[in-house]
Amino acid sequence: MKIERARLRDTPALAWTAARAFAAESAKAGIRRRARGLYLMHLYSLALLARGGRLWHWEKKAIIVIEYKKPPTRWRWLAPAGLCVVVAIALSTWIRTADSAGLQALLAIMKAGGGVLVIVLVLLLPAIIPALREMHPRRSARNANAIREWRRTLPGREAYKVSYLAMYPQTREGLAFARAAIEHVVPAGAPLYTEARSESHKAIYARRGLHPLATAAGTPTLAMGTR
């Protein structure tokens, strides 16, 4: 089984694989119709993941995302916040001293930017709507809490995250692919975690040695981790 890192040009085919796999999880009929509705959501997501080098596949019929997660640093948030403050101060200072022509030019730029933003949102709408339907805020919050508590027990709080495991047609080879991909990318013994999409997916990850994680209050979740 050859595990390959996905390239940007692979994402149209991989997105169709993911769309059909996700559609097949809810029912066995009308898979193609539901997959078309999910396609753009997966295309945008997988393109970003492929661009970051985190997407892997096997002959375009199975995909998985594996990424190295470091603990968040203050600088990651302070740098963009500081840049926004500097830009805001500079812009307000310039507006107070700018002449009429300058202000009109700024207004024209803002209008053009607003128009571009509207066009981008319209283009993203077919992907945003399915994504909103897939969101489970309470479940995601519980998973995040459980993962945060688990990572506190790790040296350096560093771990690998597995996500987006999908295969179509769905066969037993999906588990073999997941194992092969993890062995190919993740160093032996490195901490690993994921957020299972369902109880059936928990069983798949359990065979790989992951165990369920609970929140600080002991609430069970769909998050799973090793060690």
CSV table of C-alpha atoms in Angstrom, one decimal:
chain,number,residue,atom,x,y,z
A,1,MET,CA,0.0,0.0,0.0
A,2,LYS,CA,1.7,3.2,-1.2
A,3,ILE,CA,0.9,6.3,1.0
A,4,GLU,CA,1.5,9.6,-0.9
A,5,ARG,CA,1.3,13.2,0.2
A,6,ALA,CA,-1.5,14.9,-1.6
A,7,ARG,CA,-0.7,17.8,-4.0
A,8,LEU,CA,-3.0,20.7,-4.8
A,9,ARG,CA,-3.9,19.2,-8.1
A,10,ASP,CA,-5.0,16.0,-6.4
A,11,THR,CA,-7.7,17.8,-4.3
A,12,PRO,CA,-10.6,17.7,-6.9
A,13,ALA,CA,-10.5,13.9,-7.0
A,14,LEU,CA,-9.8,13.6,-3.3
A,15,ALA,CA,-12.7,15.9,-2.4
A,16,TRP,CA,-15.1,13.7,-4.5
A,17,THR,CA,-13.8,10.7,-2.5
A,18,ALA,CA,-14.4,12.4,0.8
A,19,ALA,CA,-17.9,13.7,-0.3
A,20,ARG,CA,-19.1,10.3,-1.2
A,21,ALA,CA,-17.6,8.7,1.9
A,22,PHE,CA,-19.3,11.2,4.2
A,23,ALA,CA,-22.6,10.9,2.3
A,24,ALA,CA,-22.5,7.1,2.6
A,25,GLU,CA,-22.3,7.3,6.3
A,26,SER,CA,-25.8,8.7,6.7
A,27,ALA,CA,-27.6,6.4,4.3
A,28,LYS,CA,-27.0,3.9,1.5
A,29,ALA,CA,-29.4,5.5,-1.0
A,30,GLY,CA,-28.9,8.8,-2.8
A,31,ILE,CA,-25.2,8.9,-2.1
A,32,ARG,CA,-24.3,10.7,-5.3
A,33,ARG,CA,-26.9,13.4,-4.8
A,34,ARG,CA,-25.8,14.2,-1.3
A,35,ALA,CA,-22.1,14.0,-2.3
A,36,ARG,CA,-22.6,16.8,-4.8
A,37,GLY,CA,-24.0,19.0,-2.0
A,38,LEU,CA,-20.9,18.3,0.1
A,39,TYR,CA,-18.3,18.6,-2.6
A,40,LEU,CA,-17.4,22.2,-2.4
A,41,MET,CA,-17.0,22.1,1.4
A,42,HIS,CA,-14.5,19.2,1.1
A,43,LEU,CA,-12.8,20.8,-1.9
A,44,TYR,CA,-12.0,24.0,0.0
A,45,SER,CA,-11.0,22.2,3.2
A,46,LEU,CA,-8.7,19.6,1.4
A,47,ALA,CA,-7.1,22.3,-0.7
A,48,LEU,CA,-6.0,24.1,2.4
A,49,LEU,CA,-4.8,20.9,4.0
A,50,ALA,CA,-2.9,19.8,0.9
A,51,ARG,CA,-1.3,23.3,0.7
A,52,GLY,CA,0.0,22.8,4.2
A,53,GLY,CA,1.3,19.3,3.5
A,54,ARG,CA,-1.0,17.6,6.0
A,55,LEU,CA,-3.1,15.5,3.5
A,56,TRP,CA,-2.2,12.0,2.6
A,57,HIS,CA,-3.9,9.5,0.2
A,58,TRP,CA,-3.8,6.0,-1.3
A,59,GLU,CA,-4.5,5.9,-5.0
A,60,LYS,CA,-7.1,8.7,-4.5
A,61,LYS,CA,-9.6,6.3,-3.0
A,62,ALA,CA,-8.6,6.9,0.7
A,63,ILE,CA,-7.5,10.0,2.5
A,64,ILE,CA,-6.3,11.0,5.9
A,65,VAL,CA,-5.0,14.2,7.5
A,66,ILE,CA,-2.0,13.9,9.9
A,67,GLU,CA,-0.6,17.1,11.5
A,68,TYR,CA,1.9,17.8,14.2
A,69,LYS,CA,0.3,20.0,16.9
A,70,LYS,CA,2.5,22.1,19.1
A,71,PRO,CA,1.1,23.9,22.2
A,72,PRO,CA,-0.2,27.4,21.3
A,73,THR,CA,2.1,30.3,22.0
A,74,ARG,CA,1.2,33.8,23.1
A,75,TRP,CA,3.3,35.2,20.2
A,76,ARG,CA,1.0,33.5,17.7
A,77,TRP,CA,-1.9,35.7,18.9
A,78,LEU,CA,0.0,38.8,20.0
A,79,ALA,CA,1.7,39.4,16.7
A,80,PRO,CA,-1.5,39.7,14.6
A,81,ALA,CA,-3.2,41.6,17.4
A,82,GLY,CA,-0.2,44.0,17.6
A,83,LEU,CA,-0.2,44.5,13.8
A,84,CYS,CA,-3.9,45.3,13.8
A,85,VAL,CA,-3.4,47.9,16.5
A,86,VAL,CA,-0.5,49.6,14.6
A,87,VAL,CA,-2.5,49.6,11.4
A,88,ALA,CA,-5.5,51.1,13.2
A,89,ILE,CA,-3.5,53.8,14.8
A,90,ALA,CA,-1.7,54.7,11.5
A,91,LEU,CA,-5.0,54.7,9.6
A,92,SER,CA,-6.8,57.0,12.2
A,93,THR,CA,-3.8,59.3,12.2
A,94,TRP,CA,-3.8,59.5,8.4
A,95,ILE,CA,-7.6,60.1,8.3
A,96,ARG,CA,-7.2,63.1,10.6
A,97,THR,CA,-4.6,64.7,8.4
A,98,ALA,CA,-5.8,63.6,4.9
A,99,ASP,CA,-7.3,66.0,2.5
A,100,SER,CA,-10.7,65.5,0.7
A,101,ALA,CA,-9.1,63.7,-2.3
A,102,GLY,CA,-7.4,61.2,0.0
A,103,LEU,CA,-10.5,60.4,1.9
A,104,GLN,CA,-12.5,59.9,-1.3
A,105,ALA,CA,-9.8,57.5,-2.5
A,106,LEU,CA,-10.0,55.6,0.8
A,107,LEU,CA,-13.8,55.4,0.5
A,108,ALA,CA,-13.5,54.0,-3.0
A,109,ILE,CA,-11.0,51.4,-1.8
A,110,MET,CA,-13.3,50.4,1.0
A,111,LYS,CA,-16.3,50.1,-1.4
A,112,ALA,CA,-14.2,48.0,-3.8
A,113,GLY,CA,-13.1,45.8,-0.9
A,114,GLY,CA,-16.6,45.4,0.3
A,115,GLY,CA,-17.7,44.3,-3.2
A,116,VAL,CA,-14.9,41.7,-3.3
A,117,LEU,CA,-15.9,40.4,0.1
A,118,VAL,CA,-19.5,40.0,-1.0
A,119,ILE,CA,-18.4,38.0,-4.1
A,120,VAL,CA,-16.1,35.8,-2.0
A,121,LEU,CA,-18.9,35.1,0.5
A,122,VAL,CA,-21.3,34.2,-2.4
A,123,LEU,CA,-18.7,31.8,-3.8
A,124,LEU,CA,-18.1,30.2,-0.4
A,125,LEU,CA,-21.8,30.0,0.5
A,126,PRO,CA,-22.3,26.5,-1.1
A,127,ALA,CA,-19.5,25.3,1.1
A,128,ILE,CA,-20.4,27.2,4.3
A,129,ILE,CA,-24.0,25.9,4.5
A,130,PRO,CA,-23.1,22.2,4.6
A,131,ALA,CA,-20.3,23.0,7.0
A,132,LEU,CA,-22.7,24.7,9.4
A,133,ARG,CA,-25.0,21.6,9.2
A,134,GLU,CA,-22.0,19.4,10.2
A,135,MET,CA,-21.1,21.6,13.2
A,136,HIS,CA,-21.9,20.4,16.7
A,137,PRO,CA,-20.8,23.2,19.0
A,138,ARG,CA,-21.4,21.4,22.3
A,139,ARG,CA,-19.8,18.2,21.1
A,140,SER,CA,-16.8,20.1,19.8
A,141,ALA,CA,-16.4,22.0,23.1
A,142,ARG,CA,-16.4,18.7,25.1
A,143,ASN,CA,-13.9,17.2,22.7
A,144,ALA,CA,-11.6,20.2,23.0
A,145,ASN,CA,-11.8,20.1,26.8
A,146,ALA,CA,-10.9,16.4,26.9
A,147,ILE,CA,-8.0,16.9,24.4
A,148,ARG,CA,-6.7,19.9,26.4
A,149,GLU,CA,-6.7,17.9,29.7
A,150,TRP,CA,-5.0,14.9,28.0
A,151,ARG,CA,-2.3,17.1,26.3
A,152,ARG,CA,-1.4,18.6,29.7
A,153,THR,CA,-0.1,15.1,30.7
A,154,LEU,CA,2.3,15.0,27.7
A,155,PRO,CA,5.9,16.2,27.8
A,156,GLY,CA,5.9,19.5,26.0
A,157,ARG,CA,2.1,19.1,25.2
A,158,GLU,CA,3.1,18.1,21.7
A,159,ALA,CA,1.2,15.4,19.7
A,160,TYR,CA,0.1,14.3,16.3
A,161,LYS,CA,-3.5,14.8,15.3
A,162,VAL,CA,-5.4,12.4,12.9
A,163,SER,CA,-8.5,13.6,11.1
A,164,TYR,CA,-10.5,13.4,7.9
A,165,LEU,CA,-10.2,9.6,7.6
A,166,ALA,CA,-12.4,8.7,4.6
A,167,MET,CA,-12.5,6.0,1.9
A,168,TYR,CA,-14.9,5.3,-0.9
A,169,PRO,CA,-16.0,2.6,-1.6
A,170,GLN,CA,-15.9,1.9,2.1
A,171,THR,CA,-14.1,-1.5,2.7
A,172,ARG,CA,-12.0,-3.1,5.4
A,173,GLU,CA,-9.0,-1.7,3.6
A,174,GLY,CA,-9.8,1.7,5.2
A,175,LEU,CA,-8.4,0.5,8.5
A,176,ALA,CA,-5.3,-0.9,6.9
A,177,PHE,CA,-4.8,2.4,5.1
A,178,ALA,CA,-5.1,4.3,8.4
A,179,ARG,CA,-2.6,2.1,10.1
A,180,ALA,CA,-0.1,2.4,7.1
A,181,ALA,CA,-0.5,6.2,6.9
A,182,ILE,CA,0.1,6.7,10.6
A,183,GLU,CA,3.1,4.4,10.6
A,184,HIS,CA,4.5,6.2,7.6
A,185,VAL,CA,4.1,9.7,9.1
A,186,VAL,CA,4.1,9.5,12.9
A,187,PRO,CA,7.3,8.5,14.7
A,188,ALA,CA,6.9,5.3,16.7
A,189,GLY,CA,5.7,6.0,20.2
A,190,ALA,CA,4.6,9.6,19.5
A,191,PRO,CA,1.4,10.7,21.2
A,192,LEU,CA,-1.6,10.6,18.8
A,193,TYR,CA,-5.2,11.9,19.1
A,194,THR,CA,-8.3,12.3,17.0
A,195,GLU,CA,-12.0,13.3,17.2
A,196,ALA,CA,-14.1,10.4,16.0
A,197,ARG,CA,-17.1,11.3,14.0
A,198,SER,CA,-19.3,8.5,15.5
A,199,GLU,CA,-19.2,5.5,17.8
A,200,SER,CA,-18.4,3.3,14.9
A,201,HIS,CA,-15.3,5.4,14.1
A,202,LYS,CA,-14.3,5.1,17.8
A,203,ALA,CA,-14.1,1.4,17.2
A,204,ILE,CA,-11.8,1.9,14.2
A,205,TYR,CA,-9.4,4.1,16.2
A,206,ALA,CA,-9.6,1.8,19.2
A,207,ARG,CA,-8.1,-1.0,17.0
A,208,ARG,CA,-5.1,1.4,16.4
A,209,GLY,CA,-4.6,1.7,20.2
A,210,LEU,CA,-6.4,4.9,20.9
A,211,HIS,CA,-8.6,5.2,24.0
A,212,PRO,CA,-11.6,7.4,24.8
A,213,LEU,CA,-10.8,10.8,26.5
A,214,ALA,CA,-13.0,12.5,29.0
A,215,THR,CA,-13.4,16.1,30.0
A,216,ALA,CA,-12.1,17.4,33.3
A,217,ALA,CA,-15.6,16.7,34.8
A,218,GLY,CA,-15.4,13.1,33.6
A,219,THR,CA,-17.9,13.6,30.7
A,220,PRO,CA,-17.2,11.0,27.9
A,221,THR,CA,-16.5,12.4,24.5
A,222,LEU,CA,-15.7,11.3,20.9
A,223,ALA,CA,-12.1,12.4,21.4
A,224,MET,CA,-9.5,9.6,21.6
A,225,GLY,CA,-5.8,9.6,22.4
A,226,THR,CA,-2.8,7.3,22.9
A,227,ARG,CA,-0.6,7.0,26.0
